[in-house]
mmCIF file with all atom_site columns, N, CA and C and ligand atoms in Angstrom:
data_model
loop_
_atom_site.group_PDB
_atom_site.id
_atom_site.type_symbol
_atom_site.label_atom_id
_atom_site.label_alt_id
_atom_site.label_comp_id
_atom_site.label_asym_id
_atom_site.label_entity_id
_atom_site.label_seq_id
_atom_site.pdbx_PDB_ins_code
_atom_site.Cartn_x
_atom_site.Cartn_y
_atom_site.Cartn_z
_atom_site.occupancy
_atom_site.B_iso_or_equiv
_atom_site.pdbx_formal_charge
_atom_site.auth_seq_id
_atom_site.auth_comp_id
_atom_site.auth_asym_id
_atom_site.auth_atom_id
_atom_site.pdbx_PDB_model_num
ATOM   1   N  N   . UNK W 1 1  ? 5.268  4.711   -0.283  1.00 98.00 ? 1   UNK W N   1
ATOM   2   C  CA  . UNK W 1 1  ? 6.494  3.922   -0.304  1.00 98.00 ? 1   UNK W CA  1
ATOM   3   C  C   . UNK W 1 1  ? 7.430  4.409   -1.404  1.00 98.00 ? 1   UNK W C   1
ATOM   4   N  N   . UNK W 1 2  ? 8.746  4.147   -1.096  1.00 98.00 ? 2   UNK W N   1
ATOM   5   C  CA  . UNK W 1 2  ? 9.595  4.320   -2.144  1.00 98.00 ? 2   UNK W CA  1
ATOM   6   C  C   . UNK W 1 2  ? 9.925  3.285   -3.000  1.00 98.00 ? 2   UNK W C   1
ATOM   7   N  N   . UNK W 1 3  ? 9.800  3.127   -4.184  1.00 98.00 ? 3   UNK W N   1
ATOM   8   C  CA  . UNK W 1 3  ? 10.403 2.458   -5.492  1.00 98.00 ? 3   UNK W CA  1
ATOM   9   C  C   . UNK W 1 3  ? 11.088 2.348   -5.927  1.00 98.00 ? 3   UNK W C   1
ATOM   10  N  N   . UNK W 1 4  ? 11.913 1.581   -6.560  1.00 98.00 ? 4   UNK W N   1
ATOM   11  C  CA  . UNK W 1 4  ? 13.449 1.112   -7.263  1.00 98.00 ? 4   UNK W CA  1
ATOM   12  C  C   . UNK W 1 4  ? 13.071 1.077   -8.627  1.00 98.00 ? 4   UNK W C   1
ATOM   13  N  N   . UNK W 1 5  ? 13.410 1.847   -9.631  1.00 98.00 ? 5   UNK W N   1
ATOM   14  C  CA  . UNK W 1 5  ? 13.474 1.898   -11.355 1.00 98.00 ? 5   UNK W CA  1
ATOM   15  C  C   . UNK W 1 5  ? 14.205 0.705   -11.897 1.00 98.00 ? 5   UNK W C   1
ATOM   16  N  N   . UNK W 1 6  ? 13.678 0.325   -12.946 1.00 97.00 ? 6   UNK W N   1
ATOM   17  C  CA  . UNK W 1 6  ? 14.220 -0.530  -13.385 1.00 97.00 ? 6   UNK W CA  1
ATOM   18  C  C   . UNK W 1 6  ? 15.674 -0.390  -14.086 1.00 97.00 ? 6   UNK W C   1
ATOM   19  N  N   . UNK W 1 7  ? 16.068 0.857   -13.905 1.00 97.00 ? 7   UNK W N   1
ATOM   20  C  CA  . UNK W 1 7  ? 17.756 1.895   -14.153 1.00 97.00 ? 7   UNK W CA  1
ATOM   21  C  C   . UNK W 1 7  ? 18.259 0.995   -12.864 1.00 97.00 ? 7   UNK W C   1
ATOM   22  N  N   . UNK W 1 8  ? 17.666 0.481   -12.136 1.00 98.00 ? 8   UNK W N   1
ATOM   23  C  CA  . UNK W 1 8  ? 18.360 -0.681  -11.062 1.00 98.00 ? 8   UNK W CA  1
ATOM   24  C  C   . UNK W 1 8  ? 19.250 -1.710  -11.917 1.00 98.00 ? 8   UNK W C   1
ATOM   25  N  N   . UNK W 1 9  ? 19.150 -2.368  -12.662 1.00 97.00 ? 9   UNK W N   1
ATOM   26  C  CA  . UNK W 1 9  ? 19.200 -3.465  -13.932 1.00 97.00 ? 9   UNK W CA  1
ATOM   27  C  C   . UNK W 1 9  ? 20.922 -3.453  -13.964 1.00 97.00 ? 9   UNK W C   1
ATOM   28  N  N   . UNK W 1 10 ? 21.079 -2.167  -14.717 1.00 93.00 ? 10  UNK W N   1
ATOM   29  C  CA  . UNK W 1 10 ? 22.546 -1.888  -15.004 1.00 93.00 ? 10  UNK W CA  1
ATOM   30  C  C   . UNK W 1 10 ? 23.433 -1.878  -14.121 1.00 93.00 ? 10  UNK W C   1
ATOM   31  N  N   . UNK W 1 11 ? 23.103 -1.875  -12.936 1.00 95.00 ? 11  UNK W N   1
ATOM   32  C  CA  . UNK W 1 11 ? 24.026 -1.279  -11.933 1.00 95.00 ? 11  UNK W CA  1
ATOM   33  C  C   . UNK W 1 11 ? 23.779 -2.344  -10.740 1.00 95.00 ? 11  UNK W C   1
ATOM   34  N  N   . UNK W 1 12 ? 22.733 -2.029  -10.037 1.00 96.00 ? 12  UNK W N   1
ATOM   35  C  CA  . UNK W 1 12 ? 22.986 -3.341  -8.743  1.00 96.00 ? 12  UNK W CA  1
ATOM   36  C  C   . UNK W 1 12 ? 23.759 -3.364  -7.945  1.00 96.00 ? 12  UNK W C   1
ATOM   37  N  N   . UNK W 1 13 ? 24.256 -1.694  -6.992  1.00 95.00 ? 13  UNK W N   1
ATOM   38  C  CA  . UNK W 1 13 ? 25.113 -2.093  -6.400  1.00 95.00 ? 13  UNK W CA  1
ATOM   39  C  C   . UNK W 1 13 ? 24.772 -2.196  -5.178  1.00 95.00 ? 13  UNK W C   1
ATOM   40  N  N   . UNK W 1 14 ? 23.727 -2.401  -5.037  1.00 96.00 ? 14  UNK W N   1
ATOM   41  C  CA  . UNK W 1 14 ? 23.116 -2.269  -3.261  1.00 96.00 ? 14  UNK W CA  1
ATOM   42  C  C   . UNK W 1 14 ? 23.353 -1.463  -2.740  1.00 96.00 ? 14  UNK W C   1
ATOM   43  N  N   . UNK W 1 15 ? 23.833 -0.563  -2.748  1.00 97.00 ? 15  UNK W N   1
ATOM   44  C  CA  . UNK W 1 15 ? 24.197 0.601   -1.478  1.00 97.00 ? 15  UNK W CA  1
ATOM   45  C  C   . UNK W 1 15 ? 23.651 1.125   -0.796  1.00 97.00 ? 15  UNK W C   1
ATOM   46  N  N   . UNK W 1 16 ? 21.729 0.912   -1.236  1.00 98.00 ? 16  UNK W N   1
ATOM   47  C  CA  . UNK W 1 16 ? 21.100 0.914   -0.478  1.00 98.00 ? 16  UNK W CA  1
ATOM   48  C  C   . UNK W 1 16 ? 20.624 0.452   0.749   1.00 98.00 ? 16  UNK W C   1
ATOM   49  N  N   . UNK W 1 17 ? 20.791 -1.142  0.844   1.00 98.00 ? 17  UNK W N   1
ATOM   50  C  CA  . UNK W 1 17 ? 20.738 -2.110  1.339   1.00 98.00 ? 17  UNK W CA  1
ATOM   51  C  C   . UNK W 1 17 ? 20.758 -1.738  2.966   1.00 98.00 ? 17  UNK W C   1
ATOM   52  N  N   . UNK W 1 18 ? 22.063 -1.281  3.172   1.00 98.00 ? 18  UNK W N   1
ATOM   53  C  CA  . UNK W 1 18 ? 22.362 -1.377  4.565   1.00 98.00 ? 18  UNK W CA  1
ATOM   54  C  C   . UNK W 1 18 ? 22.471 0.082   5.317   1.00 98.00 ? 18  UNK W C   1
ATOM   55  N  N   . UNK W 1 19 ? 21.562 0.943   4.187   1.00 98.00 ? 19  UNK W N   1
ATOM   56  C  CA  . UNK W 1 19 ? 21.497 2.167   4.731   1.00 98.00 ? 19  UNK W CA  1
ATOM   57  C  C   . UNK W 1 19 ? 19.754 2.053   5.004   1.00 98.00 ? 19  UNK W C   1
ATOM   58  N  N   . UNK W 1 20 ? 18.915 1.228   4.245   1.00 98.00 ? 20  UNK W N   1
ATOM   59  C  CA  . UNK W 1 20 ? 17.818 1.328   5.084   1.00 98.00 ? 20  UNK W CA  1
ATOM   60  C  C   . UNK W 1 20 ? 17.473 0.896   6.478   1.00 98.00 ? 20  UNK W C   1
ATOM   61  N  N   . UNK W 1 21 ? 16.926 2.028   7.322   1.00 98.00 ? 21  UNK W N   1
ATOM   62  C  CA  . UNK W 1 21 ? 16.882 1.724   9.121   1.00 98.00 ? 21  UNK W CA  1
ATOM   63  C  C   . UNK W 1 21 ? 16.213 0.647   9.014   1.00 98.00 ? 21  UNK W C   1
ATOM   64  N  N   . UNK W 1 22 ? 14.921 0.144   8.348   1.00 98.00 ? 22  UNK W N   1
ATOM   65  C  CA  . UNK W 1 22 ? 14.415 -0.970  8.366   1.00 98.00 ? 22  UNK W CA  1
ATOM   66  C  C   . UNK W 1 22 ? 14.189 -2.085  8.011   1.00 98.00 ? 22  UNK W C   1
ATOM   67  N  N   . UNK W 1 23 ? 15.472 -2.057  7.396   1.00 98.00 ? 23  UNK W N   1
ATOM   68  C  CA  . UNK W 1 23 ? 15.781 -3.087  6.017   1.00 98.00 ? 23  UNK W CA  1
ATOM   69  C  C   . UNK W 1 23 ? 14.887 -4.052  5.485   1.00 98.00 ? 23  UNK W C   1
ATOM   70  N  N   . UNK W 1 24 ? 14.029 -2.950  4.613   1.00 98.00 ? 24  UNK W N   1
ATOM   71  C  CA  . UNK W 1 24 ? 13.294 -3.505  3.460   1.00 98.00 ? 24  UNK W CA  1
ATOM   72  C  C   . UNK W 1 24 ? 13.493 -3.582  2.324   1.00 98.00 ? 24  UNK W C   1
ATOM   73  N  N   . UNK W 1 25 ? 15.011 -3.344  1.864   1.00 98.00 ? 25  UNK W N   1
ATOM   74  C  CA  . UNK W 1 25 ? 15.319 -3.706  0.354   1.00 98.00 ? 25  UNK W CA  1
ATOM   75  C  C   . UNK W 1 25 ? 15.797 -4.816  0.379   1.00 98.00 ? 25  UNK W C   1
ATOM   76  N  N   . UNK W 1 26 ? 15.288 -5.536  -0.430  1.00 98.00 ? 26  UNK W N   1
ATOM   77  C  CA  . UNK W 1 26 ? 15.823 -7.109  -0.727  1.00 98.00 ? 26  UNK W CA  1
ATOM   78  C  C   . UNK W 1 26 ? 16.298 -6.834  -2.043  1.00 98.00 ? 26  UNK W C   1
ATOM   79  N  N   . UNK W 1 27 ? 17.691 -8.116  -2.348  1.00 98.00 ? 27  UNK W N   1
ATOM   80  C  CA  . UNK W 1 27 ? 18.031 -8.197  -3.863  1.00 98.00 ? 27  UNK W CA  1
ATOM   81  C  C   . UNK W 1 27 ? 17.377 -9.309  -4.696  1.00 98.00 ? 27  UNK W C   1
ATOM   82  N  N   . UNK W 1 28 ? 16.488 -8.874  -5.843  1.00 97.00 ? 28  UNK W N   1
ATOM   83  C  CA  . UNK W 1 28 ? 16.077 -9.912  -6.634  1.00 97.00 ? 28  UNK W CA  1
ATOM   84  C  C   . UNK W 1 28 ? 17.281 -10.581 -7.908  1.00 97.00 ? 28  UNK W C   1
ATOM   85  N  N   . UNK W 1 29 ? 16.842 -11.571 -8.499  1.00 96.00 ? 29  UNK W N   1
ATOM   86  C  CA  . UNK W 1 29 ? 17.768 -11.907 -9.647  1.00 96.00 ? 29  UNK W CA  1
ATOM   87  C  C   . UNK W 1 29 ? 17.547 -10.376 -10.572 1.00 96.00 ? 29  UNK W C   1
ATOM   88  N  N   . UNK W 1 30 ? 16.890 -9.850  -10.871 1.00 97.00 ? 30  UNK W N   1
ATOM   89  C  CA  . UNK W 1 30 ? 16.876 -8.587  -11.812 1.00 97.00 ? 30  UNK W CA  1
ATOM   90  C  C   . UNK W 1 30 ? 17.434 -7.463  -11.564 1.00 97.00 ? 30  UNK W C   1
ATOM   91  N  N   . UNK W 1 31 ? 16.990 -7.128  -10.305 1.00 98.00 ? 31  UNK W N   1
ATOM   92  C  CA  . UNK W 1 31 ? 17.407 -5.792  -9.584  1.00 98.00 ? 31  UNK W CA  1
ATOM   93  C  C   . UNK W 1 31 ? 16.797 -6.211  -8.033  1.00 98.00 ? 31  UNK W C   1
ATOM   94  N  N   . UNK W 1 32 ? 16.983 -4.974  -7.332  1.00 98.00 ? 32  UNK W N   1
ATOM   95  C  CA  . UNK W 1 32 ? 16.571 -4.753  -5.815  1.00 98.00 ? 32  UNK W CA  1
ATOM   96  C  C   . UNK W 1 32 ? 15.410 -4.245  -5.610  1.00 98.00 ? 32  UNK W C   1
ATOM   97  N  N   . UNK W 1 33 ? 14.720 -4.758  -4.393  1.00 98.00 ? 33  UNK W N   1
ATOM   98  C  CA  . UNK W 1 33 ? 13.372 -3.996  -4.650  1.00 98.00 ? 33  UNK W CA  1
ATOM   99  C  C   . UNK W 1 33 ? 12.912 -3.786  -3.379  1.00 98.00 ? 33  UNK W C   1
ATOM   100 N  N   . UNK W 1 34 ? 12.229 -2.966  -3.089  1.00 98.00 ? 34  UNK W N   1
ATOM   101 C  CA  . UNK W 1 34 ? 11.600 -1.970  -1.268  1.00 98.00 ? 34  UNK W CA  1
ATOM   102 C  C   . UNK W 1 34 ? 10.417 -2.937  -1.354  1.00 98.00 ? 34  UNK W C   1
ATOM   103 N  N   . UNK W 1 35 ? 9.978  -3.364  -0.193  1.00 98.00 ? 35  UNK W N   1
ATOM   104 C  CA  . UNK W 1 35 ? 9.312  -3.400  0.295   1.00 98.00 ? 35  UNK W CA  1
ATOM   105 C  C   . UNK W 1 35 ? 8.276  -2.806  0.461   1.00 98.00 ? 35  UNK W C   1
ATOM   106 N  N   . UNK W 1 36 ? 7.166  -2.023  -0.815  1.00 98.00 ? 36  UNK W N   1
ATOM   107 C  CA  . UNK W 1 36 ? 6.183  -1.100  0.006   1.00 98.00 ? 36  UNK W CA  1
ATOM   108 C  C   . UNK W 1 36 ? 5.260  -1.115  1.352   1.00 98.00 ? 36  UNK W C   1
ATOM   109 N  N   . UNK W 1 37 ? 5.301  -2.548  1.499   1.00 98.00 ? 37  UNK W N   1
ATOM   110 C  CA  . UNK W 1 37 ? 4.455  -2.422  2.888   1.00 98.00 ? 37  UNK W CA  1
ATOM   111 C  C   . UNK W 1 37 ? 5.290  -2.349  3.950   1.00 98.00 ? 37  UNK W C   1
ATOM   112 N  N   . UNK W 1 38 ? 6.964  -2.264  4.414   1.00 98.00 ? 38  UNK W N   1
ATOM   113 C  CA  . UNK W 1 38 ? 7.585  -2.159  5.442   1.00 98.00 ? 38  UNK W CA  1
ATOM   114 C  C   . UNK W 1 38 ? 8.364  -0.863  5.018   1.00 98.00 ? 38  UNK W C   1
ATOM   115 N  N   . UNK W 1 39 ? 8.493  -0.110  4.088   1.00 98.00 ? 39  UNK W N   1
ATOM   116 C  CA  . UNK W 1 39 ? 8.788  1.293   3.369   1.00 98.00 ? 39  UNK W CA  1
ATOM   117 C  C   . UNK W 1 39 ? 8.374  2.448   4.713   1.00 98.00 ? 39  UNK W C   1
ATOM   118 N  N   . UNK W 1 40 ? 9.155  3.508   5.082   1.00 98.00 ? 40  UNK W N   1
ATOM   119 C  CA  . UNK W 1 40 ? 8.592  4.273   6.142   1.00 98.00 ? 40  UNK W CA  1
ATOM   120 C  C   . UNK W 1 40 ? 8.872  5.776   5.482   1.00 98.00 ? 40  UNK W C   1
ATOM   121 N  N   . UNK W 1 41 ? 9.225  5.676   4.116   1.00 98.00 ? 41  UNK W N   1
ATOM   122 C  CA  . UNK W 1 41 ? 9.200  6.561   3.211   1.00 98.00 ? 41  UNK W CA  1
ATOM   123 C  C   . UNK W 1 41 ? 10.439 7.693   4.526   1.00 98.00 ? 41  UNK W C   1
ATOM   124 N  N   . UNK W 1 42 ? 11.094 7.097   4.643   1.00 98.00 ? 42  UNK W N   1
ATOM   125 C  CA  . UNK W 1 42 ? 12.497 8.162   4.951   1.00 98.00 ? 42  UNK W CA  1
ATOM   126 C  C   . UNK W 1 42 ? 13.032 8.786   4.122   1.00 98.00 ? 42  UNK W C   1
ATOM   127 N  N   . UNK W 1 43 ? 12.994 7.938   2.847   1.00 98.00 ? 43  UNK W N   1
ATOM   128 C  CA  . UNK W 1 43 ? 13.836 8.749   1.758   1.00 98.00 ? 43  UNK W CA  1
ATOM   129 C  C   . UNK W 1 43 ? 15.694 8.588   1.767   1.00 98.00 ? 43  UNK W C   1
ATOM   130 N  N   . UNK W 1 44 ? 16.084 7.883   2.952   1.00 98.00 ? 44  UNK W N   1
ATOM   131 C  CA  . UNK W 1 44 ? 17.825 7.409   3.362   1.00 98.00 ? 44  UNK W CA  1
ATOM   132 C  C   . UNK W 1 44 ? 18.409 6.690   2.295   1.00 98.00 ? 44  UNK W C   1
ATOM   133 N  N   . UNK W 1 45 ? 17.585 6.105   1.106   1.00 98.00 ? 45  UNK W N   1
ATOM   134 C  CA  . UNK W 1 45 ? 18.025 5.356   0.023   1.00 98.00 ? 45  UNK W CA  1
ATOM   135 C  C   . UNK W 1 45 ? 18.113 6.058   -0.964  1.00 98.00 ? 45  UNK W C   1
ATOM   136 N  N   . UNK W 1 46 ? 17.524 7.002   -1.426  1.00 98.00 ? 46  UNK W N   1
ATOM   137 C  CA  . UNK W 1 46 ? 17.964 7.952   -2.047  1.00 98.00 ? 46  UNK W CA  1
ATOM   138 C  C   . UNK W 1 46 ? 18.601 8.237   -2.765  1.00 98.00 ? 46  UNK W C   1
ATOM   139 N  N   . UNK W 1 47 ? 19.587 8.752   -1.674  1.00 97.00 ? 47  UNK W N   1
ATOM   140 C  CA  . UNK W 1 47 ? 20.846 9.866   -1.965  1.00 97.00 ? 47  UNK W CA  1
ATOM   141 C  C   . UNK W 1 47 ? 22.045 8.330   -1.647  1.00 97.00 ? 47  UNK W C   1
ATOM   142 N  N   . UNK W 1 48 ? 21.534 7.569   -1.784  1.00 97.00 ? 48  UNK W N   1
ATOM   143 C  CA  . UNK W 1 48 ? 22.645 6.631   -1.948  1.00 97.00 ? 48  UNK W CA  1
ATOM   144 C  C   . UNK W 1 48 ? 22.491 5.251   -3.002  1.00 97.00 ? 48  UNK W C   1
ATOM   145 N  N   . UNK W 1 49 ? 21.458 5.447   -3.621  1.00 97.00 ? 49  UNK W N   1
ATOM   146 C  CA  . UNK W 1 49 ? 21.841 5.251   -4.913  1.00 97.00 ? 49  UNK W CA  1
ATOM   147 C  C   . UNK W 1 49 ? 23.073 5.860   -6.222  1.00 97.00 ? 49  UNK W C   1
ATOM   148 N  N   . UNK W 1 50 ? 23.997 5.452   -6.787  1.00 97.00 ? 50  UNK W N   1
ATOM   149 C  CA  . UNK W 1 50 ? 24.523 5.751   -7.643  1.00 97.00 ? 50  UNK W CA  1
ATOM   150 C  C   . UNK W 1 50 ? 24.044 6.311   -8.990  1.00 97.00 ? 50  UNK W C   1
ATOM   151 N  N   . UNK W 1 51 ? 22.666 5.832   -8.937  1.00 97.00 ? 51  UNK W N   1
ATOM   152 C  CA  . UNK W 1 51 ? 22.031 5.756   -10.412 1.00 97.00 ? 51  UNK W CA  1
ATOM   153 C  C   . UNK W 1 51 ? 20.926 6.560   -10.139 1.00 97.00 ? 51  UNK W C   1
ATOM   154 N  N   . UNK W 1 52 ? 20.841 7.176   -9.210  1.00 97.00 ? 52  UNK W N   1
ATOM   155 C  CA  . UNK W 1 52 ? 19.395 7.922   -8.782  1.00 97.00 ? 52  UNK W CA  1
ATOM   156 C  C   . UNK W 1 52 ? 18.058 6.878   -9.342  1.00 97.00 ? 52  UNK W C   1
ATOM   157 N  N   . UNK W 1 53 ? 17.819 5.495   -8.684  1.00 98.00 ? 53  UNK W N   1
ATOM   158 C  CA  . UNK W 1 53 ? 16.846 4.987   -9.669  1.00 98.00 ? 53  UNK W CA  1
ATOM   159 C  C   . UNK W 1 53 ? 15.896 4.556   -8.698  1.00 98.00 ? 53  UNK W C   1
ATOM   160 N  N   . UNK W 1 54 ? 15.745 5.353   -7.436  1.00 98.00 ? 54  UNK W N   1
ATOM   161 C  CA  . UNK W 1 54 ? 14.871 5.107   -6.371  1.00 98.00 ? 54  UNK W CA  1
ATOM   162 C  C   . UNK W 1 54 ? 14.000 6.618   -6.100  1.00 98.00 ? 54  UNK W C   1
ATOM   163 N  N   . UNK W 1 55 ? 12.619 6.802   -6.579  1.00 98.00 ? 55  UNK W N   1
ATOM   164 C  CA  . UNK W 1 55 ? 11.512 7.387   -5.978  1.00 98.00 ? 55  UNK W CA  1
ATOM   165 C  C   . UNK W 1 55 ? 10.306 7.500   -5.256  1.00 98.00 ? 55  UNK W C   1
ATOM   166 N  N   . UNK W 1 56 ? 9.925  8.437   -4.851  1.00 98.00 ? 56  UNK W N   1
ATOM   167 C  CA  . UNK W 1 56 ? 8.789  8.327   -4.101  1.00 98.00 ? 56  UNK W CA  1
ATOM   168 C  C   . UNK W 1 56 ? 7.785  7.415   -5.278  1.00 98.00 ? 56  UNK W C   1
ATOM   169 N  N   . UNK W 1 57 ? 6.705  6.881   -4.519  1.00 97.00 ? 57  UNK W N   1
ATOM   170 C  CA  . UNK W 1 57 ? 6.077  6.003   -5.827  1.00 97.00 ? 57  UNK W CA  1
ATOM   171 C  C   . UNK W 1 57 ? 4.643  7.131   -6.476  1.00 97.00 ? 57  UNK W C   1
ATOM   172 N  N   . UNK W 1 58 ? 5.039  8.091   -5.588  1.00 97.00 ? 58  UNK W N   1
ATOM   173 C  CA  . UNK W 1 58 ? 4.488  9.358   -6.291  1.00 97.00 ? 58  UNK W CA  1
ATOM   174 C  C   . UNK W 1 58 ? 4.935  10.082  -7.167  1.00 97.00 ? 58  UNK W C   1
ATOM   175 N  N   . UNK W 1 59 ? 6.008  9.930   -7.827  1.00 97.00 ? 59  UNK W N   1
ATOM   176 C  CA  . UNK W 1 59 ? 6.699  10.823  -8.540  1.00 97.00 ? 59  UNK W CA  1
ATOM   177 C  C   . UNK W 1 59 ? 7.500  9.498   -9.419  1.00 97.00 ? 59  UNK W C   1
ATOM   178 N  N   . UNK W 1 60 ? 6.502  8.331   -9.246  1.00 97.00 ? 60  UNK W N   1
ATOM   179 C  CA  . UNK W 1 60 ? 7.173  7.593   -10.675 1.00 97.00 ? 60  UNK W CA  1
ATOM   180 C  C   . UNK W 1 60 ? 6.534  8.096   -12.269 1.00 97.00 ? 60  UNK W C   1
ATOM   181 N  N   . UNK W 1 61 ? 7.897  8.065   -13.099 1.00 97.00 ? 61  UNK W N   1
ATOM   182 C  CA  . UNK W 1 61 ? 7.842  8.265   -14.194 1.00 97.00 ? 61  UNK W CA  1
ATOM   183 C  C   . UNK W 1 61 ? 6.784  7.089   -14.889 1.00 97.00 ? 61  UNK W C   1
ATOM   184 N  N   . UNK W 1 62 ? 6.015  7.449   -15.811 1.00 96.00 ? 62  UNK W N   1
ATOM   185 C  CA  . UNK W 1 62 ? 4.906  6.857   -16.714 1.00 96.00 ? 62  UNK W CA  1
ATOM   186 C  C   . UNK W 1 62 ? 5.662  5.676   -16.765 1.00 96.00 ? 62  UNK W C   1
ATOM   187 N  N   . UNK W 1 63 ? 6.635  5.256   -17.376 1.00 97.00 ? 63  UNK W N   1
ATOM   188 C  CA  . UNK W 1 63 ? 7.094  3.936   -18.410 1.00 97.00 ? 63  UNK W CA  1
ATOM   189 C  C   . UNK W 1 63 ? 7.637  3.591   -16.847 1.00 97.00 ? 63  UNK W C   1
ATOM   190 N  N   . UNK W 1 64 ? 7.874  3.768   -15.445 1.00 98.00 ? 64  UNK W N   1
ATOM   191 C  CA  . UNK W 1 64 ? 8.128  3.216   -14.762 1.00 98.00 ? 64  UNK W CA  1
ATOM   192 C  C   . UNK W 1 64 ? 6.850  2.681   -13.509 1.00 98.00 ? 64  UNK W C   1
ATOM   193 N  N   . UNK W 1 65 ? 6.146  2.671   -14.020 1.00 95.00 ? 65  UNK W N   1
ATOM   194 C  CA  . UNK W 1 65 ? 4.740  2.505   -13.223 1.00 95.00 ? 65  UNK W CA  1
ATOM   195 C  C   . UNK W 1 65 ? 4.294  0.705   -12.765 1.00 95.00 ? 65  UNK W C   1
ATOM   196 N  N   . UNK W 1 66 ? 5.083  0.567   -13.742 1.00 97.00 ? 66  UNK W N   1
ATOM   197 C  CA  . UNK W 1 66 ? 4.744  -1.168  -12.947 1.00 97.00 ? 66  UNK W CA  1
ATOM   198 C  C   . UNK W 1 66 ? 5.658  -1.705  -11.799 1.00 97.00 ? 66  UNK W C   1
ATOM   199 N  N   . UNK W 1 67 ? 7.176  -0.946  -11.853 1.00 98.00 ? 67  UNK W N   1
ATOM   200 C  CA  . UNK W 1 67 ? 7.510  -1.104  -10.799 1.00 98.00 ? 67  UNK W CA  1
ATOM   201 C  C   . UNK W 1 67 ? 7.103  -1.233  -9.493  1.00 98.00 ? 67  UNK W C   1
ATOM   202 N  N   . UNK W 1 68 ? 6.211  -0.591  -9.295  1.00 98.00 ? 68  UNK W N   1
ATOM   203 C  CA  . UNK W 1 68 ? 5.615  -0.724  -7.627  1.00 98.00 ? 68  UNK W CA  1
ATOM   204 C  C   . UNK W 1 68 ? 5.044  -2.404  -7.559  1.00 98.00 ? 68  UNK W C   1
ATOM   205 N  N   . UNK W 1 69 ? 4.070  -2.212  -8.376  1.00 97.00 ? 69  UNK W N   1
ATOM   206 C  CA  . UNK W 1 69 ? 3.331  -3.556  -8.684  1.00 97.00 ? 69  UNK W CA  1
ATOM   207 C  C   . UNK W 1 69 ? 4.264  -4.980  -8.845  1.00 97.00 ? 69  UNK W C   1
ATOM   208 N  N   . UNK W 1 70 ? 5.751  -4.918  -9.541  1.00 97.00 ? 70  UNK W N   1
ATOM   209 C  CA  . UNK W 1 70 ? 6.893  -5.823  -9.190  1.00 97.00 ? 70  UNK W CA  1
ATOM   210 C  C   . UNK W 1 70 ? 7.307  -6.134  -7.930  1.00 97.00 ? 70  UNK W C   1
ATOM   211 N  N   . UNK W 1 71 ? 7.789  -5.175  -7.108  1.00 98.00 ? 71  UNK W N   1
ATOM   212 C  CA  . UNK W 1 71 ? 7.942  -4.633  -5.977  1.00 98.00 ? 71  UNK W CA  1
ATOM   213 C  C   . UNK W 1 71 ? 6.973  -5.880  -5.027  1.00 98.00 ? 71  UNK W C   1
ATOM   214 N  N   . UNK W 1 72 ? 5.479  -5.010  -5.559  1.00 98.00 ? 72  UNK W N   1
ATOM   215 C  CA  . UNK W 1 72 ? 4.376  -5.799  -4.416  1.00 98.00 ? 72  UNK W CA  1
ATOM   216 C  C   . UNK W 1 72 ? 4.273  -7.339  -4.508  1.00 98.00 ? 72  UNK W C   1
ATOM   217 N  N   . UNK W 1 73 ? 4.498  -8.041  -6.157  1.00 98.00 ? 73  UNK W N   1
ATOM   218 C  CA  . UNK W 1 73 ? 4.500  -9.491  -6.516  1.00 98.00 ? 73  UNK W CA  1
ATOM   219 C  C   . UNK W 1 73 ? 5.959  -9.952  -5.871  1.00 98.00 ? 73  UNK W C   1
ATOM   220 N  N   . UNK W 1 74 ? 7.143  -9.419  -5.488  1.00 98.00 ? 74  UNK W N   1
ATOM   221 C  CA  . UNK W 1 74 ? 8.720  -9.710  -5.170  1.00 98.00 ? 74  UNK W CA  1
ATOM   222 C  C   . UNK W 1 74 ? 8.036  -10.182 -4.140  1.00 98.00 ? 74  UNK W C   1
ATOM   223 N  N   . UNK W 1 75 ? 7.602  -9.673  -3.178  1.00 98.00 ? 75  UNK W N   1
ATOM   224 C  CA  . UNK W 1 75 ? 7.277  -9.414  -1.382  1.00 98.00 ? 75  UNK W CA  1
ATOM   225 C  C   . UNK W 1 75 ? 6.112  -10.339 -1.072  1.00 98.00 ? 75  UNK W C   1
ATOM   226 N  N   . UNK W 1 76 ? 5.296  -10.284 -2.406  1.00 94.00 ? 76  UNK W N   1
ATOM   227 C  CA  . UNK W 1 76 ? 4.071  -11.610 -2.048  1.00 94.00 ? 76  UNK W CA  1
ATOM   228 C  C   . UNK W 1 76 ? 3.431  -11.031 -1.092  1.00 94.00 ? 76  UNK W C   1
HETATM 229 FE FE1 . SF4 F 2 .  ? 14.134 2.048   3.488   1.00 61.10 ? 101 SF4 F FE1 1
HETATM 230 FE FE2 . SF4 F 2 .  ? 13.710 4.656   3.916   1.00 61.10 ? 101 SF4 F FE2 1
HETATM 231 FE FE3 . SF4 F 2 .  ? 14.313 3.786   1.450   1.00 61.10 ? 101 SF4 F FE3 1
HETATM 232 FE FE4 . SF4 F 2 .  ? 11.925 3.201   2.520   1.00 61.10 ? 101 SF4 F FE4 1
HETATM 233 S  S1  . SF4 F 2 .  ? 12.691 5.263   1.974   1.00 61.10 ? 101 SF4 F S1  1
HETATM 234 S  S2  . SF4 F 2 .  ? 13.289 1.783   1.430   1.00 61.10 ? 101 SF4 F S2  1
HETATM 235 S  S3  . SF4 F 2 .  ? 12.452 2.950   4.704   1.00 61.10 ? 101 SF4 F S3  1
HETATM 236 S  S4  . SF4 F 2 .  ? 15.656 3.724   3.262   1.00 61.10 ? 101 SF4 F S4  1
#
């Protein structure tokens, strides 16, 4: 699945939102967050972030590692 950084925070502009085909980003009070279990790892959110603050959850940075785990508690 893909992940939202907490570099989400500052910015918030959704632009992701309505570019995912399966719309699994929801907006929290903090930031926005994917869905890992409805995630089809397209990668379409991406390149439409402003802030580049969305990765594979394979290629999250160390100090961003709980994100997924936010992500999974957002979605319940
Ligand atoms: Fe949606 Fe694709 Fe981004 Fe997953 S990678 S959140 S399916 S746009």
């Amino acid at each position: 699945a893909y992940v939202i950084m907490d570099t989400c925070k500052d910015e918030k502009s959704g632009e992701c939102v309505s570019i995912c085909p399966v719309d699994c980003i929801e907006e929290g009070t903090d930031q926005y967050y994917i869905d890992p279990d409805a995630c089809i790892d397209c990668g379409a959110c991406v390149a439409a972030c402003p802030v580049s603050a969305i990765v594979d959850e394979n290629d999250l940075p160390a100090e961003q590692e709980g994100q997924l785990e936010k992500a999974e508690a957002f979605f319940g």
